[in-house]
Amino acid sequence: MATIEVKNLSKVYGSGETKVTALDSVNVTIEQGQFVAVMGPSGCGKSTLLHLIGGLDRPTDGSVFIEGSDISKMSDKTLTELRRRKMGFIFQFFNLIPVLDAIENTALPLILDGVKPELARTKASEWLSRNKLDGRGKHRPDELSGGQQQRVAISRAMVSDPVIILADEPTGNLDSRSGDEIASTLRKIVTDWKRTVLMVTHDPRIAAYADRIIFLKDGKVVDDTLLNGSNGENAKRLKEKVESL
Amino acid sequence: MRIQILLAWRYLWGRKQRMVLTTLAVVFGVTLLFGLNAMIPAMMESFRHNMVTTAGKVDISISSESNNPFEESVLKDLSEIEDISFYTGILTKNVVLPESLGGTVNKLTGSSAVTVTGVDVATAQNVRNYSLIEGRFLEPNDTNATVIPQLLADKMELKVGDIFTIPSSEGVSDLKVVGILSLSASAGLDEIFVPLPDAQTILNLPQKINTIDILIKSGADRDVVVSSVLSKLGPNFKSGAIQTGEELASALTMGQSMMWLFGVMALAMAGFIIFNTFRTVVAERRRDLGMLRAIGASKQTIMGLIMVESLLQGIIGTGLGLICGYLFSYLLVSAVGNIFAGMLRVTIGAPVITTVNLIGSILLGVGFTVGSGYFPARSAMKVTPLEAMRPTLGSIEYRQNNRRAIWGLGLLTLSVVGLLLGNVSIAGLSGVVFLVGIILIAPVMVKPVADIFGKLISSIYSREGKLAQGNLTRQPSRAAITASSMMIGLAICIAMMAMITSIEHGFTTYLDKSLGTDYLLMPPSLVLGSGNLGVNQGFIEKIKSIDGVEEATSLRLATSQVDGTTLQLIGIDPLVYPKIAGLEFSEGDSVEAYKAMEQGSAIIVNGIFAVTNNVKTGDVLSLKSPQGERKYTVVGIGFDYLNAKISTGYVSQSDLAKDFNSESDLLLLVNRKPDATAEEVTPALQTVIKEFPTFSLIDSNEFKTEQMGMFKMAMSVFYIMVIMLAVPGLIAMANTMSINVIERTREIGMLRAVGATQTQVKRMVFAESVLLSALGTTMGILVGLFLSYLLVKAIGVIGFRTDFFFPTSGIIASIVVGLVFGIIAAMVPARQAANTVIVEALQYE
C-alpha cells in the first residue's frame, strides 16, 4: 500500500470568466520513505497539490489516499485528527506562535492531541536537541535566526511521529547556507527516520536533496524523475530540466 | 483547555498595551456598576435607620403579652436570628414628679411626670438616634447619669452637670445630667434616659426589661422576622410595631434601577471595545490560527482560544472593577453624604455590598466580555488551515454596508414615529430602536463624515490628512464600532445636560409656585411623613391673629392605601391654599379641581402615583381609612414641591378630618400683608413659635436659595457620572488607534522608507484619530438630541412637566470633548508610529 496515492485529482478555483484550473487530473503515487520534491514554475499548481494531499483544502474532483484512506471524503473532524497524528507541516514563513518559546511551539501538536504536558515537553526537547537546538528551548521565535526558527518548525512537524512530512518552500525565506541545513535535515528524516517527505520548492539546489522530482506545468504532471547522482550533479541536472521545461 | 489558557495568557501578555486598554474598559464598566449599586443600599439603610429612629419608632417592638416586665436574659435568644440588624432591651415606666421635685412647673403642658427609660448603653444607639444639642450620651461606666430632652431642660432650668432628682424605689435618685437631647420626638411625657441598671434600681425591677426594640436588615421581610422572634421567645410575647419610610424607599429603588442602567451602559461600551479588539485580534492572527488548524487544532479549540482570552480579560477586569467599584462607592458616599446630610438630615454609612450586586456585577462584567468575544471567536473558527500558507495583507473592507444601512434607516424612521406617538413606553422603546438604527447606519456614515472633516484637516495638513482619510475609510466597520462606543458616551452626556437644564428650569418654577409664600413654618423633617408631630388648630389661629399676616394655610397628613399601594394623603384648604401657593397640574383644570375638593370626596394625585397605578382624571379610588373604605374621585393630577417624589394624594382638610381623623397642622405657609414689613412680622412669628418648638420659621426666599444650591450640588454628582461615562469612549479610541498603528507597522515603515518624516507620520495618526472622533461626535449629537427630547418627555409623563431646552451647552461640550479625546487617544499610538524602526517595520508580520 502506497503512503500517498493521488487519483485524477483536479482543483478549479472560481467560475465563469475567472475560472482557473490549478490542478488537472493529476495521478501520483508515493511510497513510504521517499523524499519527493515537487517543482515547476509559479502558478503550476505545486502548492495546491501539497494542500490537497495535506487535507488543507478539498479537491474539485478526484481522490487523495493516505495509507489507503480516502481523505477527500473525510469529515473536518476526522481530517483534523489525521493531520494531527499522521502529518507534519513545514511552512515557508515558519509559522511559529510568537508568544510561545521553542519547546512550547514544538510541543503544540502533542498538547493538541491531549498528551500530558510533561511528556510533550520531554519529546519536544528531544527533537529540538536532534535538530541542534540544545539550549534554545526557552527562546521565543523573535530571539532565533531564520534557520533556527525553521528547525523548530521541523521539530514541531516531527514531534507527533507522523507518517508524512509536507514542506511548502521550506527554504524560501532563508539564506543559502541555512537552506542547505534545512534540506539536509529533511534528508535525514527520510534516511534515519524512514518518513515520507513531500516538499514543494522552486530551487533546484534544494530539490537535489530529494530521491524523486515531480515536475508540474499548468496543473499537470509533465515529468517524474528519480535522482541517483551526487547532490551537485543532481542540482545541475535539475537546473537544466527546469530551463528546458 | 490547557493549551487555550496557555496561548490566551501569552497572547494577552504579548500585547500589554492593548490588554491594558481593553481590560480597562471592563474595569471601568464594573466599577460603575458595582460602585453605584453599593452606594444605594448604604443610602437606603441610612434612610430607614434615620427615619425609624428620628420617629422614635423601630421596626419591631416586642413586649410581654400582659405588659409586664420580663427577664433581660431573653435577649440572648435573639442573637441567632439572621435578619435582625440590631436589638436592644429597654425598661421604661412613667414616673410622677411630686411638687417638691419640681413637678407641674410648666402651666402650658401641665406635665408633672416624666418617662424614665433605662437603656443598654452599649446597644441603644444602634437602634435609636439620640441627637444631642449639648453634652454627651450615656457611657458604659455611667451610674446615676441621665440624658434629658431640651424641653424638659428648659422647663426645669437644667444644664449639663446639674443634678436632676427623681423619685426612686430607694427614695430619690440624684441623676447627673450629662447630655441634653434636641426636640423630643415622642408625644406626651418628657422622656429621660438613664443606664439600664439605674432604671432597674429606680423602678425596683432588677434584671428586668419590658420592651425589646429591633431593627431589621434592609430588605428583610418584617413578618418573617416577627414570627421567628416570637417563636424563639415563646407565647408570652407579642409584637406591636410600625413600618415607616416605605414611600421614600420606593423612590430609592427607582434610583437603583437608574444606577443599574448606568453601569450596564458603561459595560455595553466596554463590550463594543472588546468586540472591536477581538475582531482585530482574529484578523491579525489569521496565520497563527491557520497554522494551528493545519497541525491539527479543531475548530472548537480555535474558538475556545479566543473565548478563553476574553474570559481571562473578563475575570481580570471584573476583579479589578469590583475593587475600584468599592473605592468609588466609598468616595461617592462621602461626597453625596454631605448633600444628604444637608438636605434630609441623614448620615450615610459605608457602602453596602449586597449579594445581588456582587453576583450581578460579576455575571454582567464577565458576561459582557465573553459575549463580546463570541462573534470574533466564531469567525476565528472559520479560519482555514490554508491561511497559514498565505502571506497576510492588511485587509480592506470592500463589502458594501448598504443593506444594513437601509435597515438602519428604517429603524430610525420607526423610532421617530414612536416618539411622535406620545406614549411613554413606546417612546422608550423607540430610543433603543434609534440607537440600533444609528449603529447600523454608522459604517456608511464613515465616508461622508471623513470626507467633510477630512477636507478641514487637509486644509491644515494636506498630505497627512488625505492619508488619514483613506486609512479611516478602508475599515468602515471598525471605525463605526469605535465611533459607536464614543457615541454612547457623548449621547448620554448631551441627553443628561438637556435633562438637567430642563429640570432646573422646572424645579425653579415649582419651587416658586409650591413655596411661593413669604414664610414657611417647617416641621423638623422635610419629608412630611417621617415622624413629624402636628399641632392643633390653636397654632394657625395664633399665627393668623398676628398683625401684618395676611393669610396662612396649613398642610396636614394622613396615610392610606389604594389597592395595596401606600398613599400619603396631604390635607389642604381648597379655598386658601390655591391663593397663596398652589399645585402644579399636569392633568385636569385647577379651578375645577379645587372646587370639587370643596364639595368633598375629591382627590388630586401626583404624577408618580398616577403613572405607577395607571390613574386618570375621573377615576374613582377606594381609599382605606380607619372608618373603612372611602370612595374618592380623581379630579386632577398635580403636585407640590415637597411631595413630588412620593406617591401622594391631596384631599380637603375637612375630608381628612372626617375620614382619616387627622386634624393636626404639619406645615404652615404664611403671607405678609403687602404693607407689612419683615421687621414687623418676623419677631411676632418667632414669639408664637417659641410655644411650639417643633416648628422652625423659615424665610421662603432663603429656603429656595438653599434648595436650589442643594439641587445644583445633587446635579453635580450627575455631571461627574456623565463625565465618567464618556471615558470608555476615550479608551475605545485609544485602543483602535493603537490597533491601527500595530496593524500598519509595515506600511508605516514603508512610508518612512520612501521619505515620510516622523512628524508626518505623527500627524497622520493624529488626523485619523480626530476624524474618528468627529464621526463619534456626529453620531453622539444625533442620538443625544433624540434621547434628551425623549427623557424630558418621559419626566413630563410622570408628572414633572417641563419645557424642552435645546442642549446647546451639551453639544458644545461634546464637540470639545470629542476633539480633546481625539487628540489624547492618538498620543501614544502616534509616538509609537513615529518611532518605528524602518528595517524592523518592513520585516514585521
mmCIF file of N, CA and C in Angstrom, chain A residues 78-139:
data_model
loop_
_atom_site.group_PDB
_atom_site.id
_atom_site.type_symbol
_atom_site.label_atom_id
_atom_site.label_comp_id
_atom_site.label_asym_id
_atom_site.label_seq_id
_atom_site.Cartn_x
_atom_site.Cartn_y
_atom_site.Cartn_z
ATOM 1 N N THR A 78 -12.458 14.327 11.383
ATOM 2 C CA THR A 78 -11.551 13.199 11.129
ATOM 3 C C THR A 78 -10.278 13.687 10.448
ATOM 4 N N LEU A 79 -10.467 14.625 9.527
ATOM 5 C CA LEU A 79 -9.332 15.162 8.779
ATOM 6 C C LEU A 79 -8.369 15.889 9.718
ATOM 7 N N THR A 80 -8.967 16.651 10.649
ATOM 8 C CA THR A 80 -8.141 17.380 11.622
ATOM 9 C C THR A 80 -7.328 16.391 12.442
ATOM 10 N N GLU A 81 -7.973 15.300 12.841
ATOM 11 C CA GLU A 81 -7.298 14.289 13.638
ATOM 12 C C GLU A 81 -6.166 13.632 12.844
ATOM 13 N N LEU A 82 -6.457 13.382 11.561
ATOM 14 C CA LEU A 82 -5.467 12.764 10.686
ATOM 15 C C LEU A 82 -4.235 13.658 10.539
ATOM 16 N N ARG A 83 -4.501 14.973 10.355
ATOM 17 C CA ARG A 83 -3.378 15.914 10.222
ATOM 18 C C ARG A 83 -2.547 15.927 11.492
ATOM 19 N N ARG A 84 -3.267 15.851 12.616
ATOM 20 C CA ARG A 84 -2.588 15.934 13.902
ATOM 21 C C ARG A 84 -1.677 14.733 14.124
ATOM 22 N N ARG A 85 -2.137 13.544 13.700
ATOM 23 C CA ARG A 85 -1.400 12.313 14.041
ATOM 24 C C ARG A 85 -0.503 11.790 12.939
ATOM 25 N N LYS A 86 -0.903 12.023 11.675
ATOM 26 C CA LYS A 86 -0.147 11.373 10.591
ATOM 27 C C LYS A 86 0.665 12.336 9.746
ATOM 28 N N MET A 87 0.458 13.639 9.937
ATOM 29 C CA MET A 87 1.178 14.586 9.080
ATOM 30 C C MET A 87 1.915 15.632 9.901
ATOM 31 N N GLY A 88 3.037 16.061 9.316
ATOM 32 C CA GLY A 88 3.749 17.175 9.905
ATOM 33 C C GLY A 88 3.921 18.240 8.839
ATOM 34 N N PHE A 89 3.723 19.501 9.223
ATOM 35 C CA PHE A 89 3.811 20.576 8.223
ATOM 36 C C PHE A 89 4.993 21.487 8.483
ATOM 37 N N ILE A 90 5.632 21.869 7.377
ATOM 38 C CA ILE A 90 6.700 22.874 7.475
ATOM 39 C C ILE A 90 6.351 23.966 6.468
ATOM 40 N N PHE A 91 6.308 25.215 6.965
ATOM 41 C CA PHE A 91 5.867 26.319 6.116
ATOM 42 C C PHE A 91 7.026 27.228 5.726
ATOM 43 N N GLN A 92 6.787 27.983 4.651
ATOM 44 C CA GLN A 92 7.829 28.905 4.192
ATOM 45 C C GLN A 92 8.149 29.978 5.249
ATOM 46 N N PHE A 93 7.063 30.499 5.904
ATOM 47 C CA PHE A 93 7.274 31.575 6.882
ATOM 48 C C PHE A 93 7.344 31.043 8.310
ATOM 49 N N PHE A 94 7.750 29.806 8.473
ATOM 50 C CA PHE A 94 7.956 29.117 9.766
ATOM 51 C C PHE A 94 6.663 28.940 10.558
ATOM 52 N N ASN A 95 5.851 30.047 10.618
ATOM 53 C CA ASN A 95 4.580 29.989 11.343
ATOM 54 C C ASN A 95 4.708 29.438 12.761
ATOM 55 N N LEU A 96 5.624 30.026 13.501
ATOM 56 C CA LEU A 96 5.699 29.668 14.915
ATOM 57 C C LEU A 96 4.831 30.679 15.669
ATOM 58 N N ILE A 97 4.284 30.252 16.802
ATOM 59 C CA ILE A 97 3.474 31.173 17.597
ATOM 60 C C ILE A 97 4.435 32.121 18.322
ATOM 61 N N PRO A 98 4.320 33.416 18.038
ATOM 62 C CA PRO A 98 5.337 34.340 18.565
ATOM 63 C C PRO A 98 5.394 34.423 20.079
ATOM 64 N N VAL A 99 4.289 34.062 20.758
ATOM 65 C CA VAL A 99 4.282 34.227 22.210
ATOM 66 C C VAL A 99 4.694 32.955 22.952
ATOM 67 N N LEU A 100 5.002 31.896 22.203
ATOM 68 C CA LEU A 100 5.440 30.662 22.862
ATOM 69 C C LEU A 100 6.935 30.451 22.617
ATOM 70 N N ASP A 101 7.604 29.781 23.566
ATOM 71 C CA ASP A 101 9.029 29.530 23.358
ATOM 72 C C ASP A 101 9.213 28.284 22.468
ATOM 73 N N ALA A 102 10.469 27.946 22.179
ATOM 74 C CA ALA A 102 10.741 26.880 21.221
ATOM 75 C C ALA A 102 10.154 25.545 21.673
ATOM 76 N N ILE A 103 10.295 25.232 22.972
ATOM 77 C CA ILE A 103 9.756 23.946 23.459
ATOM 78 C C ILE A 103 8.238 23.936 23.303
ATOM 79 N N GLU A 104 7.612 25.031 23.722
ATOM 80 C CA GLU A 104 6.143 25.083 23.658
ATOM 81 C C GLU A 104 5.650 24.995 22.216
ATOM 82 N N ASN A 105 6.357 25.685 21.310
ATOM 83 C CA ASN A 105 5.969 25.625 19.902
ATOM 84 C C ASN A 105 6.100 24.196 19.375
ATOM 85 N N THR A 106 7.193 23.546 19.750
ATOM 86 C CA THR A 106 7.424 22.178 19.271
ATOM 87 C C THR A 106 6.382 21.212 19.831
ATOM 88 N N ALA A 107 6.010 21.438 21.094
ATOM 89 C CA ALA A 107 5.098 20.500 21.753
ATOM 90 C C ALA A 107 3.635 20.662 21.325
ATOM 91 N N LEU A 108 3.348 21.749 20.579
ATOM 92 C CA LEU A 108 1.949 22.059 20.244
ATOM 93 C C LEU A 108 1.110 20.872 19.727
ATOM 94 N N PRO A 109 1.587 20.126 18.687
ATOM 95 C CA PRO A 109 0.736 19.043 18.171
ATOM 96 C C PRO A 109 0.401 18.000 19.231
ATOM 97 N N LEU A 110 1.369 17.733 20.136
ATOM 98 C CA LEU A 110 1.116 16.735 21.182
ATOM 99 C C LEU A 110 0.094 17.268 22.183
ATOM 100 N N ILE A 111 0.267 18.521 22.552
ATOM 101 C CA ILE A 111 -0.667 19.115 23.521
ATOM 102 C C ILE A 111 -2.081 19.147 22.935
ATOM 103 N N LEU A 112 -2.148 19.487 21.637
ATOM 104 C CA LEU A 112 -3.456 19.493 20.977
ATOM 105 C C LEU A 112 -4.068 18.100 20.965
ATOM 106 N N ASP A 113 -3.211 17.092 20.996
ATOM 107 C CA ASP A 113 -3.688 15.711 20.950
ATOM 108 C C ASP A 113 -3.971 15.169 22.348
ATOM 109 N N GLY A 114 -3.775 16.002 23.362
ATOM 110 C CA GLY A 114 -4.127 15.596 24.717
ATOM 111 C C GLY A 114 -3.015 14.866 25.451
ATOM 112 N N VAL A 115 -1.789 14.907 24.902
ATOM 113 C CA VAL A 115 -0.653 14.253 25.586
ATOM 114 C C VAL A 115 -0.329 15.069 26.835
ATOM 115 N N LYS A 116 0.071 14.384 27.902
ATOM 116 C CA LYS A 116 0.385 15.072 29.148
ATOM 117 C C LYS A 116 1.501 16.099 28.915
ATOM 118 N N PRO A 117 1.358 17.292 29.483
ATOM 119 C CA PRO A 117 2.317 18.370 29.221
ATOM 120 C C PRO A 117 3.770 17.983 29.470
ATOM 121 N N GLU A 118 4.023 17.225 30.550
ATOM 122 C CA GLU A 118 5.418 16.888 30.878
ATOM 123 C C GLU A 118 6.022 16.015 29.771
ATOM 124 N N LEU A 119 5.226 15.026 29.344
ATOM 125 C CA LEU A 119 5.686 14.119 28.302
ATOM 126 C C LEU A 119 5.894 14.893 26.998
ATOM 127 N N ALA A 120 4.943 15.791 26.711
ATOM 128 C CA ALA A 120 5.027 16.580 25.485
ATOM 129 C C ALA A 120 6.307 17.421 25.492
ATOM 130 N N ARG A 121 6.619 18.006 26.642
ATOM 131 C CA ARG A 121 7.818 18.845 26.747
ATOM 132 C C ARG A 121 9.093 18.003 26.567
ATOM 133 N N THR A 122 9.089 16.821 27.167
ATOM 134 C CA THR A 122 10.261 15.963 27.042
ATOM 135 C C THR A 122 10.499 15.611 25.573
ATOM 136 N N LYS A 123 9.408 15.198 24.897
ATOM 137 C CA LYS A 123 9.554 14.816 23.488
ATOM 138 C C LYS A 123 10.006 16.007 22.660
ATOM 139 N N ALA A 124 9.440 17.169 22.970
ATOM 140 C CA ALA A 124 9.787 18.380 22.220
ATOM 141 C C ALA A 124 11.264 18.691 22.404
ATOM 142 N N SER A 125 11.738 18.578 23.656
ATOM 143 C CA SER A 125 13.155 18.863 23.920
ATOM 144 C C SER A 125 14.054 17.905 23.155
ATOM 145 N N GLU A 126 13.636 16.632 23.104
ATOM 146 C CA GLU A 126 14.431 15.632 22.383
ATOM 147 C C GLU A 126 14.574 16.029 20.912
ATOM 148 N N TRP A 127 13.463 16.419 20.313
ATOM 149 C CA TRP A 127 13.513 16.776 18.895
ATOM 150 C C TRP A 127 14.308 18.042 18.649
ATOM 151 N N LEU A 128 14.207 18.985 19.579
ATOM 152 C CA LEU A 128 14.999 20.211 19.426
ATOM 153 C C LEU A 128 16.472 19.874 19.484
ATOM 154 N N SER A 129 16.815 18.952 20.385
ATOM 155 C CA SER A 129 18.226 18.617 20.510
ATOM 156 C C SER A 129 18.701 17.837 19.274
ATOM 157 N N ARG A 130 17.857 16.975 18.718
ATOM 158 C CA ARG A 130 18.216 16.274 17.472
ATOM 159 C C ARG A 130 18.463 17.276 16.359
ATOM 160 N N ASN A 131 17.728 18.382 16.399
ATOM 161 C CA ASN A 131 17.888 19.397 15.357
ATOM 162 C C ASN A 131 18.862 20.498 15.762
ATOM 163 N N LYS A 132 19.757 20.166 16.657
ATOM 164 C CA LYS A 132 20.869 21.047 17.087
ATOM 165 C C LYS A 132 20.361 22.357 17.683
ATOM 166 N N LEU A 133 19.327 22.257 18.487
ATOM 167 C CA LEU A 133 18.823 23.464 19.132
ATOM 168 C C LEU A 133 18.917 23.345 20.662
ATOM 169 N N ASP A 134 19.918 22.589 21.120
ATOM 170 C CA ASP A 134 20.127 22.466 22.565
ATOM 171 C C ASP A 134 20.322 23.843 23.168
ATOM 172 N N GLY A 135 19.691 24.065 24.296
ATOM 173 C CA GLY A 135 19.868 25.354 24.973
ATOM 174 C C GLY A 135 19.024 26.475 24.398
ATOM 175 N N ARG A 136 18.267 26.179 23.340
ATOM 176 C CA ARG A 136 17.427 27.221 22.745
ATOM 177 C C ARG A 136 15.942 27.041 23.096
ATOM 178 N N GLY A 137 15.682 26.032 23.896
ATOM 179 C CA GLY A 137 14.295 25.689 24.197
ATOM 180 C C GLY A 137 13.479 26.815 24.799
ATOM 181 N N LYS A 138 14.117 27.651 25.570
ATOM 182 C CA LYS A 138 13.384 28.711 26.267
ATOM 183 C C LYS A 138 13.298 29.986 25.442
ATOM 184 N N HIS A 139 13.859 29.944 24.225
ATOM 185 C CA HIS A 139 13.858 31.160 23.414
ATOM 186 C C HIS A 139 12.567 31.303 22.622
#
